[in-house]
Amino acid sequence: MKSFLHSTLKLFVATTLASTVMATSLLADTKEKFQVAWTIYVGWMPWDYAQQTGIIDKWAKKYGIQIEMVQVNDYVESINQYTAGKFDGCVMTNMDALTIPAAGGVDSTALIVGDFSNGNDGIILKNKKKLSDIKGQSVNLVELSVSHYLLARGLESVGLKEKDIKVINTSDADIVAAFSSKDVTSLVTWNPQLSEIAGMKNASLVFDSSKIPGEIIDMLVMNTKTIEENPKLAKALTGAWYEVMALVKKGDESALKAMATASGTDLAGFNAQLKTTMLFHDASEAVKFTTSDALPKTMQKVSQFSFDHGILGDGAKNAAFVGMQFPNGKTYGNQSNVKLRFIDTYMKMASEGTL
């Protein structure tokens, strides 16, 4: 009897497990329609071009899905909406990916590492020529953004600390107008606003992201569960991205003009912004950057800044609270709370021509 019961129990467990596996498979959230949010920035204009010219549709059709690239006017709002689940993916920087969706508990993956800022973010002073002159001033910027991070790194370079200045939170939409105010004497922002302000009377660019290369990274971030269950989405987006990158690399004037117009500038202005953007035209370059030893070190630095400023979430007890994974088995932080992942899977497929 004991033997019979044991066998029956084993059969029951096996049947239950099989049913569970089947149910899990059936519950996998395979979809056919996806939405990805983007905002205006030189390194993200290729997504708009891909949408407007049908390149996105072509790649989506290849994989039997539909993808809509949705422009959101406010950058932080686009990330908030992605974090809330409105979008399947969103463009954002490495720091914002860590401090908004990842710190908020949304497991996210950097599908495409598109570029890093190489002068696109900067500190501007009015009527002063040296960064050290910022001491004692109020500094206007989007608080707790990459501008804040850049300011902290800039202050370090001249032996100052944040206690030596006062941060004034100012939205990116208001930053250009703010510089015209007599009360504003220094600010931090990114392009295209940076170029516009730097061209104003009495404005001096005293520090920019070219001094910290590879630390402000622009990426396409996707919900991890979504791309794991829908690899066709990851393939289609990656294929579309590198098709546009090929046009940018060869200097296709028609494509560049379209991106310039859509971002509110002309071809000369757009090319000027491209010069301060380390755009990874070739997928192999992005793979090399993503698999480098430097990336985990950069993210550790970003994580420490985020913890010091209280933006890793209420439960964070140290800078390692949010775990991160990188290619080749590299990790950082709490591995029982991994919420941000860097992968080279699909960029590698693009570099090998297997998408």
GROMACS .gro file of C-alpha atoms in nm:
model
  355
    1MET     CA    1   0.000   0.000   0.000
    2LYS     CA    2   0.277   0.234   0.095
    3SER     CA    3   0.446   0.163  -0.234
    4PHE     CA    4   0.120   0.223  -0.426
    5LEU     CA    5   0.059   0.552  -0.250
    6HIS     CA    6   0.416   0.660  -0.318
    7SER     CA    7   0.382   0.576  -0.687
    8THR     CA    8   0.045   0.747  -0.705
    9LEU     CA    9   0.188   1.053  -0.533
   10LYS     CA   10   0.481   1.061  -0.777
   11LEU     CA   11   0.237   1.037  -1.068
   12PHE     CA   12   0.025   1.315  -0.918
   13VAL     CA   13   0.328   1.537  -0.865
   14ALA     CA   14   0.457   1.467  -1.216
   15THR     CA   15   0.116   1.542  -1.366
   16THR     CA   16   0.086   1.857  -1.158
   17LEU     CA   17   0.433   1.973  -1.259
   18ALA     CA   18   0.359   1.908  -1.625
   19SER     CA   19   0.034   2.100  -1.596
   20THR     CA   20   0.211   2.381  -1.416
   21VAL     CA   21   0.477   2.404  -1.687
   22MET     CA   22   0.209   2.406  -1.957
   23ALA     CA   23   0.011   2.668  -1.769
   24THR     CA   24   0.323   2.881  -1.721
   25SER     CA   25   0.396   2.858  -2.092
   26LEU     CA   26   0.043   2.954  -2.177
   27LEU     CA   27   0.063   3.244  -1.934
   28ALA     CA   28   0.378   3.381  -2.099
   29ASP     CA   29   0.285   3.729  -2.210
   30THR     CA   30   0.351   3.691  -2.581
   31LYS     CA   31   0.211   3.993  -2.759
   32GLU     CA   32   0.189   4.128  -3.112
   33LYS     CA   33   0.166   4.503  -3.046
   34PHE     CA   34   0.419   4.708  -2.854
   35GLN     CA   35   0.478   5.072  -2.767
   36VAL     CA   36   0.815   5.230  -2.694
   37ALA     CA   37   0.852   5.587  -2.566
   38TRP     CA   38   1.115   5.832  -2.686
   39THR     CA   39   1.203   6.197  -2.623
   40ILE     CA   40   1.397   6.456  -2.821
   41TYR     CA   41   1.774   6.422  -2.784
   42VAL     CA   42   2.039   6.394  -3.053
   43GLY     CA   43   2.118   6.033  -2.962
   44TRP     CA   44   1.752   5.929  -2.977
   45MET     CA   45   1.638   6.106  -3.295
   46PRO     CA   46   1.717   5.790  -3.499
   47TRP     CA   47   1.412   5.629  -3.337
   48ASP     CA   48   1.186   5.902  -3.474
   49TYR     CA   49   1.347   5.867  -3.817
   50ALA     CA   50   1.298   5.489  -3.807
   51GLN     CA   51   0.930   5.542  -3.725
   52GLN     CA   52   0.867   5.813  -3.986
   53THR     CA   53   1.040   5.633  -4.272
   54GLY     CA   54   0.886   5.293  -4.214
   55ILE     CA   55   1.210   5.126  -4.103
   56ILE     CA   56   1.048   5.025  -3.774
   57ASP     CA   57   0.748   4.882  -3.959
   58LYS     CA   58   0.972   4.689  -4.196
   59TRP     CA   59   1.157   4.517  -3.912
   60ALA     CA   60   0.842   4.462  -3.710
   61LYS     CA   61   0.675   4.301  -4.012
   62LYS     CA   62   0.974   4.071  -4.054
   63TYR     CA   63   0.903   3.932  -3.708
   64GLY     CA   64   0.524   3.938  -3.736
   65ILE     CA   65   0.464   4.210  -3.477
   66GLN     CA   66   0.369   4.579  -3.458
   67ILE     CA   67   0.581   4.846  -3.290
   68GLU     CA   68   0.486   5.207  -3.231
   69MET     CA   69   0.750   5.461  -3.126
   70VAL     CA   70   0.566   5.720  -2.916
   71GLN     CA   71   0.713   6.067  -2.857
   72VAL     CA   72   0.666   6.206  -2.506
   73ASN     CA   73   0.744   6.575  -2.461
   74ASP     CA   74   0.874   6.550  -2.104
   75TYR     CA   75   1.176   6.323  -2.055
   76VAL     CA   76   1.125   6.231  -1.689
   77GLU     CA   77   0.754   6.183  -1.748
   78SER     CA   78   0.832   5.932  -2.026
   79ILE     CA   79   1.038   5.724  -1.781
   80ASN     CA   80   0.768   5.752  -1.516
   81GLN     CA   81   0.508   5.626  -1.763
   82TYR     CA   82   0.734   5.334  -1.863
   83THR     CA   83   0.789   5.251  -1.496
   84ALA     CA   84   0.413   5.257  -1.442
   85GLY     CA   85   0.375   5.001  -1.722
   86LYS     CA   86   0.231   5.220  -1.997
   87PHE     CA   87   0.517   5.144  -2.236
   88ASP     CA   88   0.714   4.827  -2.310
   89GLY     CA   89   1.034   5.027  -2.337
   90CYS     CA   90   1.174   5.378  -2.315
   91VAL     CA   91   1.491   5.569  -2.397
   92MET     CA   92   1.683   5.689  -2.091
   93THR     CA   93   2.027   5.733  -1.939
   94ASN     CA   94   2.204   5.473  -1.729
   95MET     CA   95   2.151   5.674  -1.410
   96ASP     CA   96   1.783   5.728  -1.471
   97ALA     CA   97   1.740   5.357  -1.554
   98LEU     CA   98   1.890   5.276  -1.214
   99THR     CA   99   1.709   5.536  -1.005
  100ILE     CA  100   1.359   5.530  -1.157
  101PRO     CA  101   1.244   5.192  -1.292
  102ALA     CA  102   1.509   4.973  -1.126
  103ALA     CA  103   1.492   5.145  -0.788
  104GLY     CA  104   1.114   5.138  -0.826
  105GLY     CA  105   1.119   4.759  -0.855
  106VAL     CA  106   1.070   4.728  -1.232
  107ASP     CA  107   1.319   4.474  -1.368
  108SER     CA  108   1.466   4.649  -1.672
  109THR     CA  109   1.720   4.563  -1.939
  110ALA     CA  110   1.941   4.790  -2.147
  111LEU     CA  111   1.867   4.635  -2.486
  112ILE     CA  112   2.070   4.884  -2.691
  113VAL     CA  113   2.355   5.098  -2.559
  114GLY     CA  114   2.339   5.372  -2.820
  115ASP     CA  115   2.597   5.630  -2.717
  116PHE     CA  116   2.757   5.816  -2.434
  117SER     CA  117   2.759   6.190  -2.386
  118ASN     CA  118   3.094   6.332  -2.490
  119GLY     CA  119   3.021   6.700  -2.440
  120ASN     CA  120   2.642   6.702  -2.477
  121ASP     CA  121   2.598   6.783  -2.108
  122GLY     CA  122   2.767   7.085  -1.956
  123ILE     CA  123   2.799   7.348  -1.682
  124ILE     CA  124   2.760   7.712  -1.788
  125LEU     CA  125   2.852   8.017  -1.584
  126LYS     CA  126   2.743   8.375  -1.650
  127ASN     CA  127   3.021   8.636  -1.651
  128LYS     CA  128   3.270   8.383  -1.508
  129LYS     CA  129   3.531   8.181  -1.692
  130LYS     CA  130   3.644   7.905  -1.453
  131LEU     CA  131   3.450   7.620  -1.292
  132SER     CA  132   3.596   7.707  -0.952
  133ASP     CA  133   3.408   8.039  -0.977
  134ILE     CA  134   3.088   7.844  -0.914
  135LYS     CA  135   3.163   7.834  -0.540
  136GLY     CA  136   2.891   8.010  -0.342
  137GLN     CA  137   2.651   8.029  -0.638
  138SER     CA  138   2.301   7.890  -0.684
  139VAL     CA  139   2.302   7.638  -0.970
  140ASN     CA  140   1.989   7.576  -1.178
  141LEU     CA  141   1.942   7.224  -1.308
  142VAL     CA  142   1.703   6.928  -1.319
  143GLU     CA  143   1.765   6.804  -0.966
  144LEU     CA  144   1.868   6.439  -0.924
  145SER     CA  145   1.917   6.398  -1.300
  146VAL     CA  146   2.238   6.334  -1.494
  147SER     CA  147   2.290   6.712  -1.481
  148HIS     CA  148   2.315   6.681  -1.103
  149TYR     CA  149   2.559   6.391  -1.144
  150LEU     CA  150   2.769   6.595  -1.388
  151LEU     CA  151   2.775   6.886  -1.143
  152ALA     CA  152   2.898   6.658  -0.864
  153ARG     CA  153   3.174   6.519  -1.087
  154GLY     CA  154   3.269   6.870  -1.197
  155LEU     CA  155   3.286   6.997  -0.839
  156GLU     CA  156   3.514   6.703  -0.751
  157SER     CA  157   3.753   6.808  -1.027
  158VAL     CA  158   3.814   7.148  -0.863
  159GLY     CA  159   3.811   7.031  -0.502
  160LEU     CA  160   3.460   7.155  -0.422
  161LYS     CA  161   3.158   6.978  -0.275
  162GLU     CA  162   2.785   7.026  -0.314
  163LYS     CA  163   2.775   7.208   0.019
  164ASP     CA  164   2.977   7.482  -0.155
  165ILE     CA  165   2.686   7.563  -0.389
  166LYS     CA  166   2.306   7.561  -0.378
  167VAL     CA  167   2.101   7.355  -0.622
  168ILE     CA  168   1.785   7.511  -0.769
  169ASN     CA  169   1.555   7.258  -0.933
  170THR     CA  170   1.458   7.378  -1.282
  171SER     CA  171   1.285   7.175  -1.552
  172ASP     CA  172   1.459   7.119  -1.885
  173ALA     CA  173   1.169   7.300  -2.055
  174ASP     CA  174   1.243   7.618  -1.854
  175ILE     CA  175   1.622   7.611  -1.845
  176VAL     CA  176   1.686   7.830  -2.154
  177ALA     CA  177   1.452   8.104  -2.036
  178ALA     CA  178   1.600   8.081  -1.687
  179PHE     CA  179   1.945   8.184  -1.809
  180SER     CA  180   1.803   8.518  -1.925
  181SER     CA  181   1.698   8.598  -1.570
  182LYS     CA  182   1.939   8.822  -1.380
  183ASP     CA  183   1.905   8.596  -1.077
  184VAL     CA  184   2.047   8.294  -1.261
  185THR     CA  185   2.426   8.290  -1.270
  186SER     CA  186   2.505   7.924  -1.335
  187LEU     CA  187   2.326   7.617  -1.464
  188VAL     CA  188   2.372   7.263  -1.589
  189THR     CA  189   2.185   7.120  -1.886
  190TRP     CA  190   2.210   6.906  -2.196
  191ASN     CA  191   2.173   6.955  -2.569
  192PRO     CA  192   1.999   7.105  -2.755
  193GLN     CA  193   1.943   7.354  -2.469
  194LEU     CA  194   2.315   7.354  -2.383
  195SER     CA  195   2.420   7.478  -2.729
  196GLU     CA  196   2.154   7.747  -2.728
  197ILE     CA  197   2.259   7.883  -2.389
  198ALA     CA  198   2.632   7.854  -2.459
  199GLY     CA  199   2.578   8.086  -2.756
  200MET     CA  200   2.426   8.359  -2.539
  201LYS     CA  201   2.606   8.673  -2.428
  202ASN     CA  202   2.825   8.635  -2.117
  203ALA     CA  203   2.785   8.254  -2.113
  204SER     CA  204   3.091   8.034  -2.060
  205LEU     CA  205   3.094   7.656  -2.083
  206VAL     CA  206   3.329   7.564  -1.797
  207PHE     CA  207   3.286   7.185  -1.773
  208ASP     CA  208   3.124   6.920  -1.989
  209SER     CA  209   3.076   6.545  -2.013
  210SER     CA  210   3.382   6.498  -2.236
  211LYS     CA  211   3.576   6.527  -1.907
  212ILE     CA  212   3.402   6.211  -1.779
  213PRO     CA  213   3.373   5.998  -2.098
  214GLY     CA  214   3.155   5.690  -2.078
  215GLU     CA  215   2.972   5.789  -1.759
  216ILE     CA  216   2.650   5.938  -1.902
  217ILE     CA  217   2.515   5.663  -2.125
  218ASP     CA  218   2.207   5.682  -2.348
  219MET     CA  219   2.018   5.357  -2.390
  220LEU     CA  220   1.699   5.187  -2.503
  221VAL     CA  221   1.565   5.021  -2.189
  222MET     CA  222   1.301   4.748  -2.204
  223ASN     CA  223   1.095   4.566  -1.947
  224THR     CA  224   1.299   4.250  -1.887
  225LYS     CA  225   0.998   4.016  -1.873
  226THR     CA  226   0.860   4.160  -2.196
  227ILE     CA  227   1.170   4.100  -2.406
  228GLU     CA  228   1.236   3.760  -2.249
  229GLU     CA  229   0.887   3.653  -2.352
  230ASN     CA  230   0.899   3.839  -2.683
  231PRO     CA  231   1.249   3.809  -2.830
  232LYS     CA  232   1.107   3.907  -3.170
  233LEU     CA  233   1.052   4.254  -3.029
  234ALA     CA  234   1.417   4.280  -2.923
  235LYS     CA  235   1.534   4.161  -3.265
  236ALA     CA  236   1.311   4.400  -3.457
  237LEU     CA  237   1.411   4.705  -3.251
  238THR     CA  238   1.781   4.621  -3.274
  239GLY     CA  239   1.761   4.560  -3.648
  240ALA     CA  240   1.584   4.892  -3.707
  241TRP     CA  241   1.831   5.082  -3.489
  242TYR     CA  242   2.141   4.965  -3.671
  243GLU     CA  243   1.982   5.020  -4.012
  244VAL     CA  244   1.950   5.389  -3.918
  245MET     CA  245   2.298   5.388  -3.764
  246ALA     CA  246   2.440   5.283  -4.101
  247LEU     CA  247   2.281   5.593  -4.258
  248VAL     CA  248   2.419   5.819  -3.984
  249LYS     CA  249   2.765   5.667  -4.019
  250LYS     CA  250   2.784   5.738  -4.391
  251GLY     CA  251   2.651   6.090  -4.337
  252ASP     CA  252   2.327   6.044  -4.532
  253GLU     CA  253   2.222   6.408  -4.567
  254SER     CA  254   1.854   6.335  -4.620
  255ALA     CA  255   1.835   6.126  -4.300
  256LEU     CA  256   2.037   6.376  -4.096
  257LYS     CA  257   1.828   6.669  -4.218
  258ALA     CA  258   1.511   6.488  -4.121
  259MET     CA  259   1.646   6.422  -3.771
  260ALA     CA  260   1.766   6.781  -3.740
  261THR     CA  261   1.428   6.924  -3.838
  262ALA     CA  262   1.243   6.692  -3.602
  263SER     CA  263   1.466   6.800  -3.313
  264GLY     CA  264   1.414   7.170  -3.385
  265THR     CA  265   1.750   7.259  -3.537
  266ASP     CA  266   1.918   7.263  -3.877
  267LEU     CA  267   2.172   7.028  -4.029
  268ALA     CA  268   2.469   7.229  -3.900
  269GLY     CA  269   2.325   7.238  -3.550
  270PHE     CA  270   2.249   6.867  -3.552
  271ASN     CA  271   2.597   6.780  -3.679
  272ALA     CA  272   2.745   6.995  -3.403
  273GLN     CA  273   2.550   6.792  -3.146
  274LEU     CA  274   2.663   6.467  -3.308
  275LYS     CA  275   3.025   6.575  -3.260
  276THR     CA  276   2.972   6.580  -2.884
  277THR     CA  277   2.797   6.242  -2.888
  278MET     CA  278   3.000   5.920  -2.889
  279LEU     CA  279   2.749   5.735  -3.104
  280PHE     CA  280   2.813   5.364  -3.148
  281HIS     CA  281   2.741   5.338  -3.523
  282ASP     CA  282   2.855   4.977  -3.538
  283ALA     CA  283   2.697   4.716  -3.315
  284SER     CA  284   3.042   4.571  -3.249
  285GLU     CA  285   3.145   4.900  -3.085
  286ALA     CA  286   2.842   4.887  -2.856
  287VAL     CA  287   2.919   4.525  -2.766
  288LYS     CA  288   3.278   4.616  -2.681
  289PHE     CA  289   3.162   4.902  -2.457
  290THR     CA  290   2.892   4.694  -2.286
  291THR     CA  291   3.128   4.405  -2.211
  292SER     CA  292   3.413   4.627  -2.091
  293ASP     CA  293   3.543   4.622  -1.735
  294ALA     CA  294   3.479   4.997  -1.721
  295LEU     CA  295   3.097   4.971  -1.732
  296PRO     CA  296   3.049   4.796  -1.394
  297LYS     CA  297   3.290   5.048  -1.238
  298THR     CA  298   3.093   5.337  -1.386
  299MET     CA  299   2.764   5.194  -1.262
  300GLN     CA  300   2.912   5.147  -0.916
  301LYS     CA  301   3.005   5.517  -0.915
  302VAL     CA  302   2.657   5.614  -1.038
  303SER     CA  303   2.499   5.390  -0.775
  304GLN     CA  304   2.703   5.555  -0.498
  305PHE     CA  305   2.597   5.902  -0.616
  306SER     CA  306   2.234   5.788  -0.628
  307PHE     CA  307   2.248   5.643  -0.277
  308ASP     CA  308   2.417   5.955  -0.139
  309HIS     CA  309   2.129   6.161  -0.279
  310GLY     CA  310   1.856   5.927  -0.155
  311ILE     CA  311   1.726   5.817  -0.495
  312LEU     CA  312   1.776   5.442  -0.470
  313GLY     CA  313   1.444   5.401  -0.293
  314ASP     CA  314   1.327   5.414   0.067
  315GLY     CA  315   1.458   5.065   0.146
  316ALA     CA  316   1.812   5.127   0.029
  317LYS     CA  317   2.062   5.079   0.312
  318ASN     CA  318   2.369   5.116   0.093
  319ALA     CA  319   2.477   5.184  -0.265
  320ALA     CA  320   2.460   4.814  -0.350
  321PHE     CA  321   2.087   4.787  -0.273
  322VAL     CA  322   1.983   4.752  -0.637
  323GLY     CA  323   2.164   4.462  -0.801
  324MET     CA  324   2.296   4.486  -1.156
  325GLN     CA  325   2.407   4.226  -1.405
  326PHE     CA  326   2.646   4.269  -1.695
  327PRO     CA  327   2.756   4.040  -1.978
  328ASN     CA  328   3.018   3.772  -1.910
  329GLY     CA  329   2.889   3.705  -1.559
  330LYS     CA  330   2.989   4.040  -1.410
  331THR     CA  331   2.765   4.171  -1.133
  332TYR     CA  332   2.735   4.452  -0.884
  333GLY     CA  333   2.518   4.492  -0.577
  334ASN     CA  334   2.249   4.280  -0.420
  335GLN     CA  335   2.206   3.973  -0.639
  336SER     CA  336   1.875   3.889  -0.473
  337ASN     CA  337   1.744   4.225  -0.594
  338VAL     CA  338   1.870   4.246  -0.953
  339LYS     CA  339   1.661   4.509  -1.132
  340LEU     CA  340   1.895   4.645  -1.398
  341ARG     CA  341   2.060   4.429  -1.661
  342PHE     CA  342   2.302   4.510  -1.939
  343ILE     CA  343   2.303   4.257  -2.222
  344ASP     CA  344   2.489   4.228  -2.550
  345THR     CA  345   2.271   3.949  -2.691
  346TYR     CA  346   2.092   4.136  -2.966
  347MET     CA  347   2.364   4.391  -3.039
  348LYS     CA  348   2.596   4.094  -3.091
  349MET     CA  349   2.346   3.940  -3.333
  350ALA     CA  350   2.341   4.269  -3.524
  351SER     CA  351   2.720   4.276  -3.540
  352GLU     CA  352   2.719   3.921  -3.674
  353GLY     CA  353   2.443   3.995  -3.926
  354THR     CA  354   2.210   3.731  -3.785
  355LEU     CA  355   1.903   3.940  -3.707
   0.00000   0.00000   0.00000
